Coordinates of C-alpha atoms and ligand atoms in Angstrom, one line a residue:
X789 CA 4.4 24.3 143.7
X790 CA 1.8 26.9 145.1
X791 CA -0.9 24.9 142.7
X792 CA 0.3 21.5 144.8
X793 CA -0.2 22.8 147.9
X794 CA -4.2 24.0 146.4
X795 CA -4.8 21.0 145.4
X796 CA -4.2 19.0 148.8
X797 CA -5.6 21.7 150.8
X798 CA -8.5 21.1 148.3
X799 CA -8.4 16.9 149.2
X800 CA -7.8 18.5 153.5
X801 CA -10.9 20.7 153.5
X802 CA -13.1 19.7 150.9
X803 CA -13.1 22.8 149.3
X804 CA -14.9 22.6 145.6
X805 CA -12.1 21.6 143.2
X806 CA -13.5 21.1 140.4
X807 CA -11.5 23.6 137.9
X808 CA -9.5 21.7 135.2
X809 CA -6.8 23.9 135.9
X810 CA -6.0 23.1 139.2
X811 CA -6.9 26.0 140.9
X812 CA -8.8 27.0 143.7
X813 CA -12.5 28.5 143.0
X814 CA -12.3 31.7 144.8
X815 CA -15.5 33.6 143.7
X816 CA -15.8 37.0 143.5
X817 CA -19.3 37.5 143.5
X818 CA -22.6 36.9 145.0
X819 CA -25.7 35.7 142.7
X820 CA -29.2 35.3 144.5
X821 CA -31.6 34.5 141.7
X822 CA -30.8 36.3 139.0
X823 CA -29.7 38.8 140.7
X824 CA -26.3 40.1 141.5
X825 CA -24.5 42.3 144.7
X826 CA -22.7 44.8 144.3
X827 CA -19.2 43.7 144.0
X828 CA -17.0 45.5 146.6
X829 CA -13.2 46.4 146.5
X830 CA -12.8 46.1 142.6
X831 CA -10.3 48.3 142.8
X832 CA -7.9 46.0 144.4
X833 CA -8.1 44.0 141.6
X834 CA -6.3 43.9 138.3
X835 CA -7.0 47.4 136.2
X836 CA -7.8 46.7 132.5
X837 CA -7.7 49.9 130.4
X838 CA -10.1 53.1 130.3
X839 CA -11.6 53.0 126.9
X840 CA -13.4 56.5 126.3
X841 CA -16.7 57.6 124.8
X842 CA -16.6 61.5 125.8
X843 CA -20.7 62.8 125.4
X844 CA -19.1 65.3 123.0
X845 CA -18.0 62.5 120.5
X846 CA -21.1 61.3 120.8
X847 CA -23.9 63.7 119.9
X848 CA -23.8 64.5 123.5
X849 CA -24.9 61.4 124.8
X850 CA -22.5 58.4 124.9
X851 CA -24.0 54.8 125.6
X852 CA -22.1 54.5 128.7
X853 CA -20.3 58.0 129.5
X854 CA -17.6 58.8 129.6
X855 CA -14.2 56.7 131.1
X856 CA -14.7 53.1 131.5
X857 CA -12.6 52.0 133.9
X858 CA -12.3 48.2 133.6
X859 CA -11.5 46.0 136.2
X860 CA -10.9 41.8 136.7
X861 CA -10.9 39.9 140.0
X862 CA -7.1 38.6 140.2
X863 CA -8.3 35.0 140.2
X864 CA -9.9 35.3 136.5
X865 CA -6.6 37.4 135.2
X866 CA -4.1 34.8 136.6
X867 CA -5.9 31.7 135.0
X868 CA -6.6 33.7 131.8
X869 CA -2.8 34.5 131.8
X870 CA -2.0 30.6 132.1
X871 CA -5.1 29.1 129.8
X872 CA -6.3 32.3 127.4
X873 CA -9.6 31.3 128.5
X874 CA -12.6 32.9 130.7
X875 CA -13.3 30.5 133.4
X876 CA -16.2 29.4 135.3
X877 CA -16.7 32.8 137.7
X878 CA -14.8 35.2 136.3
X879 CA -16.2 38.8 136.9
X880 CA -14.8 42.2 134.9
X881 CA -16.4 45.7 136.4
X882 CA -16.9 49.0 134.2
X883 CA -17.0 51.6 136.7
X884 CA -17.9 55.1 134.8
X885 CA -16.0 57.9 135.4
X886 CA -17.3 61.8 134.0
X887 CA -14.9 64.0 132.1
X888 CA -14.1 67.0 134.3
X889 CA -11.7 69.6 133.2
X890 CA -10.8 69.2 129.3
X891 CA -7.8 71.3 130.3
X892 CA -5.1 70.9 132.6
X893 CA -1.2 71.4 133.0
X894 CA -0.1 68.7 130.4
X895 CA -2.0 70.4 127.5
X896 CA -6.1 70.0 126.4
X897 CA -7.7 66.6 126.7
X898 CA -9.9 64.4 128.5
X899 CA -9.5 64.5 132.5
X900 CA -11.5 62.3 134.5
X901 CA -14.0 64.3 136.9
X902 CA -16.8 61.8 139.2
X903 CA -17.8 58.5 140.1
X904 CA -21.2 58.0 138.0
X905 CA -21.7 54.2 137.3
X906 CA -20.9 50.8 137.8
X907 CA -22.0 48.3 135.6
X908 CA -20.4 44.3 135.6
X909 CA -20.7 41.3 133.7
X910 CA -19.8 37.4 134.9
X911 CA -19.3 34.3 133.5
X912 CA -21.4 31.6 135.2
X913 CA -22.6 28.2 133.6
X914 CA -24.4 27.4 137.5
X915 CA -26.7 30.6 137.6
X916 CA -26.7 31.7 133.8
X917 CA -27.2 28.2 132.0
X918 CA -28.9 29.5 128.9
X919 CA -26.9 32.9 128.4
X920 CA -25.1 32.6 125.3
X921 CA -21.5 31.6 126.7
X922 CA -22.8 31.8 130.1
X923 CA -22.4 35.9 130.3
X924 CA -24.7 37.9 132.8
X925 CA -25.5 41.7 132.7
X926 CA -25.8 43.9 134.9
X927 CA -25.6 47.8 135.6
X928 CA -26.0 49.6 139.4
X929 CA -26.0 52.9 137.9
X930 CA -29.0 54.3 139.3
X931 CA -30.5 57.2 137.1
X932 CA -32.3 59.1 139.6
X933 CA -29.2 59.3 142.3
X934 CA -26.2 59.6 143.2
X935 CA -26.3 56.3 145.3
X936 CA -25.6 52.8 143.2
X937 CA -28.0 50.4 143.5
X938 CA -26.9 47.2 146.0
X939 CA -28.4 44.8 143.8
X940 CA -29.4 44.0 139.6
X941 CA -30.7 41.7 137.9
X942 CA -29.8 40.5 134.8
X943 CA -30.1 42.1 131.6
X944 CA -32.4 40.3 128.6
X945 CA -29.8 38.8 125.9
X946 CA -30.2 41.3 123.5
X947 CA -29.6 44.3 125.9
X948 CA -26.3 43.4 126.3
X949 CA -25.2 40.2 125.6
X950 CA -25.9 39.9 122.1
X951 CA -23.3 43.2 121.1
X952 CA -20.8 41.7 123.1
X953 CA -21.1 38.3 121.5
X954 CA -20.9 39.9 117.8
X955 CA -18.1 42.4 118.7
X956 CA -15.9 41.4 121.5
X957 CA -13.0 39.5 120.6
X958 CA -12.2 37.1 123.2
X959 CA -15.1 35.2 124.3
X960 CA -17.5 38.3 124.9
X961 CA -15.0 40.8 126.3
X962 CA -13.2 43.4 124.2
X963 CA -9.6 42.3 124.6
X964 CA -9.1 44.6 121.7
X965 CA -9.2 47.5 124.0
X966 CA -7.6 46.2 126.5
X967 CA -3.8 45.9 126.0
X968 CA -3.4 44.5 129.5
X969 CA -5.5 41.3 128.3
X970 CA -3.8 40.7 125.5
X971 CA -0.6 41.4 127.1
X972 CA -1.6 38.5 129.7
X973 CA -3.6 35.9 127.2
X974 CA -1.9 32.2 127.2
X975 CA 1.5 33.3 128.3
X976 CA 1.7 31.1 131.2
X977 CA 1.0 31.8 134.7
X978 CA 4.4 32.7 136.2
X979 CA 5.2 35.2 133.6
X980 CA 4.9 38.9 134.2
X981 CA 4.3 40.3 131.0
X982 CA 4.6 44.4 132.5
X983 CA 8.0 43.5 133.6
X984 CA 9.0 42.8 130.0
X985 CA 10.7 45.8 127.9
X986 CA 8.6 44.2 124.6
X987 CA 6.5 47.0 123.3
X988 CA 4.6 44.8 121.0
X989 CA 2.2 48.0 120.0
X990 CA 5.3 50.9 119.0
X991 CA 5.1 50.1 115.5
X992 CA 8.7 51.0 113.9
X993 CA 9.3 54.1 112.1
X994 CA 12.1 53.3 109.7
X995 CA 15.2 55.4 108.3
X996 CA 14.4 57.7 105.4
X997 CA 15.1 55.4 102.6
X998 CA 15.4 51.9 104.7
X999 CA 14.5 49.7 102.0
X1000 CA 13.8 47.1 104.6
X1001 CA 10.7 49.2 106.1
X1002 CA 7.8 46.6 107.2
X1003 CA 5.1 45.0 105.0
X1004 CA 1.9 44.0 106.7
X1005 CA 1.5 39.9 106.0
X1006 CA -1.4 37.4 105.3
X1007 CA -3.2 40.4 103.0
X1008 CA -5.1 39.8 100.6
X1009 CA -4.6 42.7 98.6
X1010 CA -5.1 42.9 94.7
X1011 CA -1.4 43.7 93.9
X1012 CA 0.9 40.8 96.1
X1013 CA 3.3 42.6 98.4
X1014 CA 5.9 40.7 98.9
X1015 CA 9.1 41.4 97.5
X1016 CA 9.5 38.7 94.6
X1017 CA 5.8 37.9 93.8
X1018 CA 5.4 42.0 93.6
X1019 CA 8.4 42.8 91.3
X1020 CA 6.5 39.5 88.9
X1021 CA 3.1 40.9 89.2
X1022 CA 4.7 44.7 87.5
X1023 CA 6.7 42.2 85.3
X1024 CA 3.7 41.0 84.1
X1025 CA 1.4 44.1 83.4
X1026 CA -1.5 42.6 85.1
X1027 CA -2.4 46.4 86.3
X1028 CA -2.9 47.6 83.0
X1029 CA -5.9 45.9 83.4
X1030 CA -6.9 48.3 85.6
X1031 CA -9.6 50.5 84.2
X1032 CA -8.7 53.9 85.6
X1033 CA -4.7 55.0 84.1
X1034 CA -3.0 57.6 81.9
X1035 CA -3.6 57.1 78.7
X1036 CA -0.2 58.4 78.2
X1037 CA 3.1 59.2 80.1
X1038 CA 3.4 62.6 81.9
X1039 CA 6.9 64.5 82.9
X1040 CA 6.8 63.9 86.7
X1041 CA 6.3 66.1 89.5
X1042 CA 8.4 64.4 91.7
X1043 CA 11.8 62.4 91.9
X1044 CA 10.6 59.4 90.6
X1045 CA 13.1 58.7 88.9
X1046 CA 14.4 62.3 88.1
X1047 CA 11.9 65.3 88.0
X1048 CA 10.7 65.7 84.4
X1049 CA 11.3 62.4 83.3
X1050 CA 7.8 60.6 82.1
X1051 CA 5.7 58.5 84.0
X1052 CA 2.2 57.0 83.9
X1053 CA -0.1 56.1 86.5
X1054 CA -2.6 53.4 86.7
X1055 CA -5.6 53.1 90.0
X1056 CA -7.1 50.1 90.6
X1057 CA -11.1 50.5 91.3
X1058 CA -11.0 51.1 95.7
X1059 CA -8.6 53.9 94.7
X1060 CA -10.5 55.2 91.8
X1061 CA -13.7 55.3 93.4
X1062 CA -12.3 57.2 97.0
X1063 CA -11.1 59.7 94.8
X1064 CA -13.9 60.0 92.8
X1065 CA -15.7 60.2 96.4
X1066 CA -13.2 63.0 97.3
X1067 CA -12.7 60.4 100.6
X1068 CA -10.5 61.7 103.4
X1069 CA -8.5 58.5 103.9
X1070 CA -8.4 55.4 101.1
X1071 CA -9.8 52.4 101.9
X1072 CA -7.4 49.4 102.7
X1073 CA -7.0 47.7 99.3
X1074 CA -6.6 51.1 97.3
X1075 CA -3.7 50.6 95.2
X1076 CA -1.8 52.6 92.9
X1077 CA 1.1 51.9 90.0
X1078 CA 3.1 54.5 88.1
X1079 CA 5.0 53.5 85.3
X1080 CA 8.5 55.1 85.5
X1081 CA 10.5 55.7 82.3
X1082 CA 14.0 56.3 81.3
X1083 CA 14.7 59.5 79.1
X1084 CA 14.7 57.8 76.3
X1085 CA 11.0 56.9 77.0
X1086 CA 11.8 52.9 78.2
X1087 CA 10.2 51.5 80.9
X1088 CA 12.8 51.8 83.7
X1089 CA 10.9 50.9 86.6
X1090 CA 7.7 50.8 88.8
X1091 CA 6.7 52.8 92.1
X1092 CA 3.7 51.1 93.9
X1093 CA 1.5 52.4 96.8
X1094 CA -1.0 49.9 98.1
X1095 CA -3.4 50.8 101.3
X1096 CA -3.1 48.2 104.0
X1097 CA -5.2 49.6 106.5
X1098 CA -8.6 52.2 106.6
X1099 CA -6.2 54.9 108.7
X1100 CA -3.8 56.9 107.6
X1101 CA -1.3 56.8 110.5
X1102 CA 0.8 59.6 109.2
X1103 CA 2.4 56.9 106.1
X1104 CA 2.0 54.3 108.2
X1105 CA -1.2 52.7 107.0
X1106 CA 0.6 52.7 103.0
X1107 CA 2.7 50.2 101.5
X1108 CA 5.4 52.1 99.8
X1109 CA 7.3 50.3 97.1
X1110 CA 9.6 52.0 94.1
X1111 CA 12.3 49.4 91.9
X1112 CA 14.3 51.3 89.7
X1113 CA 14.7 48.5 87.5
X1114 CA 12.6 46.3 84.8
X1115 CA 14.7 43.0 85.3
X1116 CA 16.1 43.3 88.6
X1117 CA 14.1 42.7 91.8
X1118 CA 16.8 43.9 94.3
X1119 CA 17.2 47.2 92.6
X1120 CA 15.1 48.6 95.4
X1121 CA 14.3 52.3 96.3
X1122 CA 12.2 51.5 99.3
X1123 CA 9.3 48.5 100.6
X1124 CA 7.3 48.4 103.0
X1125 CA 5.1 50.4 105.6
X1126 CA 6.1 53.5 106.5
X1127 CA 9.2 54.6 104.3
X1128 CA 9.8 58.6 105.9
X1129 CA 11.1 59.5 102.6
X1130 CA 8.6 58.3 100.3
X1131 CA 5.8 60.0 103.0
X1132 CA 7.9 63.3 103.8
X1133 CA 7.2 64.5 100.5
X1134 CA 3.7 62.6 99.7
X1135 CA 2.1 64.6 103.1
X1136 CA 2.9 67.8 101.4
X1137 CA -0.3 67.6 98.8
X1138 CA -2.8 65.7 97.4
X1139 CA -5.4 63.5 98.8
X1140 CA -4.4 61.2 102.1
X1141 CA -1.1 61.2 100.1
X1142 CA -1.6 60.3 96.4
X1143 CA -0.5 63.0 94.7
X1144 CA -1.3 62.8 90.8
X1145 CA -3.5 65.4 89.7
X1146 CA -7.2 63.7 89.4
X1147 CA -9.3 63.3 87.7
X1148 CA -6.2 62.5 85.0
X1149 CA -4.9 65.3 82.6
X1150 CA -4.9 62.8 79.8
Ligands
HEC212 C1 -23.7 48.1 121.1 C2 -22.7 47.3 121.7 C3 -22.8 47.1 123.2 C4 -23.9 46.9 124.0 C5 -25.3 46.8 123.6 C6 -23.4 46.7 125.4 N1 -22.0 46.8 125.4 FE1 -20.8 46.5 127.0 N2 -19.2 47.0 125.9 C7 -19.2 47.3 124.6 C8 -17.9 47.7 124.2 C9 -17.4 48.1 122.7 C10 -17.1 47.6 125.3 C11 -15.6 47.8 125.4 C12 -15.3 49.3 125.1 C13 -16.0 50.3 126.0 O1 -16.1 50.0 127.2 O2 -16.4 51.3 125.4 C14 -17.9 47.1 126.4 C15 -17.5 46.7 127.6 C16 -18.3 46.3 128.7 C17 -17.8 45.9 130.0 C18 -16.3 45.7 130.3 C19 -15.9 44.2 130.1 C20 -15.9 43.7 128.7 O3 -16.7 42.8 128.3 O4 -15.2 44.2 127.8 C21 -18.9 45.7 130.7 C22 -18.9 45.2 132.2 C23 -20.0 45.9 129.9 N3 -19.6 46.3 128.7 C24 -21.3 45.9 130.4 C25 -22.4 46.1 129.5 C26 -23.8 46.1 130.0 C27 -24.2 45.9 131.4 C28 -24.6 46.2 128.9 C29 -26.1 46.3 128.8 C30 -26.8 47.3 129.6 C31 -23.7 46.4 127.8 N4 -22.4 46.2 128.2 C32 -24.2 46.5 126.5 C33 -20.3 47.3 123.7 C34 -21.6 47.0 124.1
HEC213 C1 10.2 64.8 96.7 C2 8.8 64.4 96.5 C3 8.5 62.9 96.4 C4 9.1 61.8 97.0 C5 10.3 61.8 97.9 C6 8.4 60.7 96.6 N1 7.3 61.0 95.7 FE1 6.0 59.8 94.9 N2 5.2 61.3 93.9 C7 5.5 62.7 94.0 C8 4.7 63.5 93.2 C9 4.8 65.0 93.0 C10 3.8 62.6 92.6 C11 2.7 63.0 91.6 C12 2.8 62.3 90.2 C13 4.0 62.7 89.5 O1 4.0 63.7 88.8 O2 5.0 62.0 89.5 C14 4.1 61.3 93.0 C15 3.4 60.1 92.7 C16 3.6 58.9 93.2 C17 2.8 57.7 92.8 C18 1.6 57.7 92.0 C19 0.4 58.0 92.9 C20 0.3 59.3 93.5 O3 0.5 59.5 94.7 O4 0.0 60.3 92.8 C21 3.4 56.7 93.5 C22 2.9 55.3 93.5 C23 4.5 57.2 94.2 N3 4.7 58.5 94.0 C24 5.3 56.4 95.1 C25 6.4 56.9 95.8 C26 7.3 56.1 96.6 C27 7.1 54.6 96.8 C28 8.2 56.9 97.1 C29 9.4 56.5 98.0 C30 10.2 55.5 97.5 C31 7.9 58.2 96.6 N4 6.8 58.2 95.9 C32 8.7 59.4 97.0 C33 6.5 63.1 94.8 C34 7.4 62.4 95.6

């Protein structure tokens, strides 16, 4: 309805009304040259997040200290919300806030102190033609003073433009930080997405032995993950391959199946290597299979821990997976990311949770 009305009030007055999507170019910004005003009453616009680079993360002096707080005039968030796309015009403000007190009533952490910058960037094919994707530059933070500067011109490509058009992930700006973006992208224009309960980011943590936990898709990690195509792989042997393993079984440490009964581990190269390395965390792809056996010395099943992301996350980031079986895939322990029972006990030594003793005994 309200983009009806737009458009004949764009046929009454003549106003330019040219935007594919119907809407009204309302323009945030002034551009003389290649220069660019100040933009005024930002913060009536939609807030985007406050990504953080404290000075003392970063040898004491961050890039752009310290809070960013990132703003987008409501015309560009409503259209991105309907279309997932920048449009002609659209203008995001950093305005750079100081950490104050590292200290306060809620507990230790980073708590914004003063006004210090103001940097923005806009997207304009009719004053920045040969910018790559149309982007422009600029920062109003002035070095010698407290006052901002009224005007800036545009930075050279590679000052800005060029990181933001290797990193960012949404057409030069970094949605990735910005939950509210990604919240809003493509959902449709009438849809309120902070009105929905979704919490697409809590990632689940699952009951101590739910052998339903979740496995990451679309990998492409050495040992498959899912269920059917894993229990075939360990079928198979295809990680005896593997040039770090036991060369024979040890009595295990741990309940897998039984303390004391025999087991033999085999590492596949990442895993090998970041352990070699004495690495904090594994690397995503490290992946680990012991061998359990019976106590007649069979082969009575497999337990499996692959890495499916750099971080740790408390378990999270491992792919926990034990089958106490050699010909029967549903005879599960526990799969999937971030089994508490498998990780209760793995936090409790070792190296970001493998435990076997390495280099191996044998
Ligand atoms: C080395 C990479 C890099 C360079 C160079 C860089 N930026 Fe950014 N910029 C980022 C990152 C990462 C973010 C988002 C996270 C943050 O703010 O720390 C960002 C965010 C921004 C934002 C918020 C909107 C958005 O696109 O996400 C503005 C405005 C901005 N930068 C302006 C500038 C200006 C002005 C310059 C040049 C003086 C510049 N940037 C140079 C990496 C860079
Ligand atoms: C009560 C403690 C405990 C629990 C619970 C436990 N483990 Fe272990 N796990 C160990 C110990 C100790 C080792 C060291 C090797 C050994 O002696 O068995 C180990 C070794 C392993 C290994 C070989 C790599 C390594 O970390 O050394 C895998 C794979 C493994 N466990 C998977 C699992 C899975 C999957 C679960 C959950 C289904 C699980 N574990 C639950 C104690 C435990």
């Amino acid at each position: 309805m309200k983009k009806v009305i737009v458009f004949i009030m764009c046929g009454l007055f003549l106003v330019s009304c040219n935007n594919s999507s119907g809407y009204e170019e309302v323009t945030y910004f002034t551009v003389n040259g290649d220069e660019l005003q100040r933009p005024t009453d930002y913060r009536k616009w939609v807030f985007v997040g406050t990504p953080t680079t404290p000075n003392d993360m970063n040898n004491g002096e961050a890039a752009f200290p310290e809070f960013h707080n990132v703003y987008i005039d409501p015309q560009s968030y409503q259209e991105w919300k309907e279309t997932g796309k920048w449009r002609e015009g659209t203008i995001l403000v950093k305005e750079l806030v100081s950490v104050g007190s590292k200290a306060a009533a809620s507990g230790n952490g980073y708590f914004m102190g003063d006004f210090i910058g103001l940097e923005a960037t806009i997207k304009s094919k009719k004053h920045f033609p040969d910018e790559p994707g149309n982007w422009a530059y600029f920062s109003f933070t002035n070095p010698e003073g407290k006052e901002l500067k009224n005007t800036a011109s545009a930075f050279g490509t590679n000052d800005c433009n060029a990181c933001h058009a290797a990193n960012a992930k949404d057409d030069f700006v970094f949605t990735q930080y910005y939950p509210v973006l990604r919240a809003a992208k493509g959902i449709g224009a009438d849809v309120i997405p902070e009105n929905s309960g979704k919490r697409e980011g809590t990632k689940k943590v699952v009951g101590v032995w739910d052998p339903a936990a979740p496995t990451p898709e679309g990998l492409d990690t050495e040992i498959p993950l899912a269920k059917e195509s894993l229990f075939a792989y360990l079928q198979s042997g295809a990680y005896k391959k593997f040039k770090t393993q036991e060369k024979e079984m040890h009595p295990s440490q741990g309940p897998h199946t039984q303390i004391g009964l025999p087991v033999r581990v085999f590492m596949n190269d990442a895993i090998a290597t970041s352990l070699a390395e004495n690495r904090d965390e594994h690397p995503l792809g490290a992946s680990i299979v012991k061998e359990m056996f019976n106590d007649k010395g069979e082969l009575a099943g497999w337990a499996v821990m692959v890495k499916t992301q750099d971080e740790t996350e408390k378990g999270l980031g491992w792919f926990w997976y034990e089958v106490t079986s050699t010909t029967d895939s549903n005879a599960l322990a526990a799969m999937g990311n971030g089994v508490q029972g498998c990780i209760s006990c793995h936090h409790t030594g070792g190296r970001d949770l493998v435990r076997t003793q390495f280099p191996f005994n044998n």
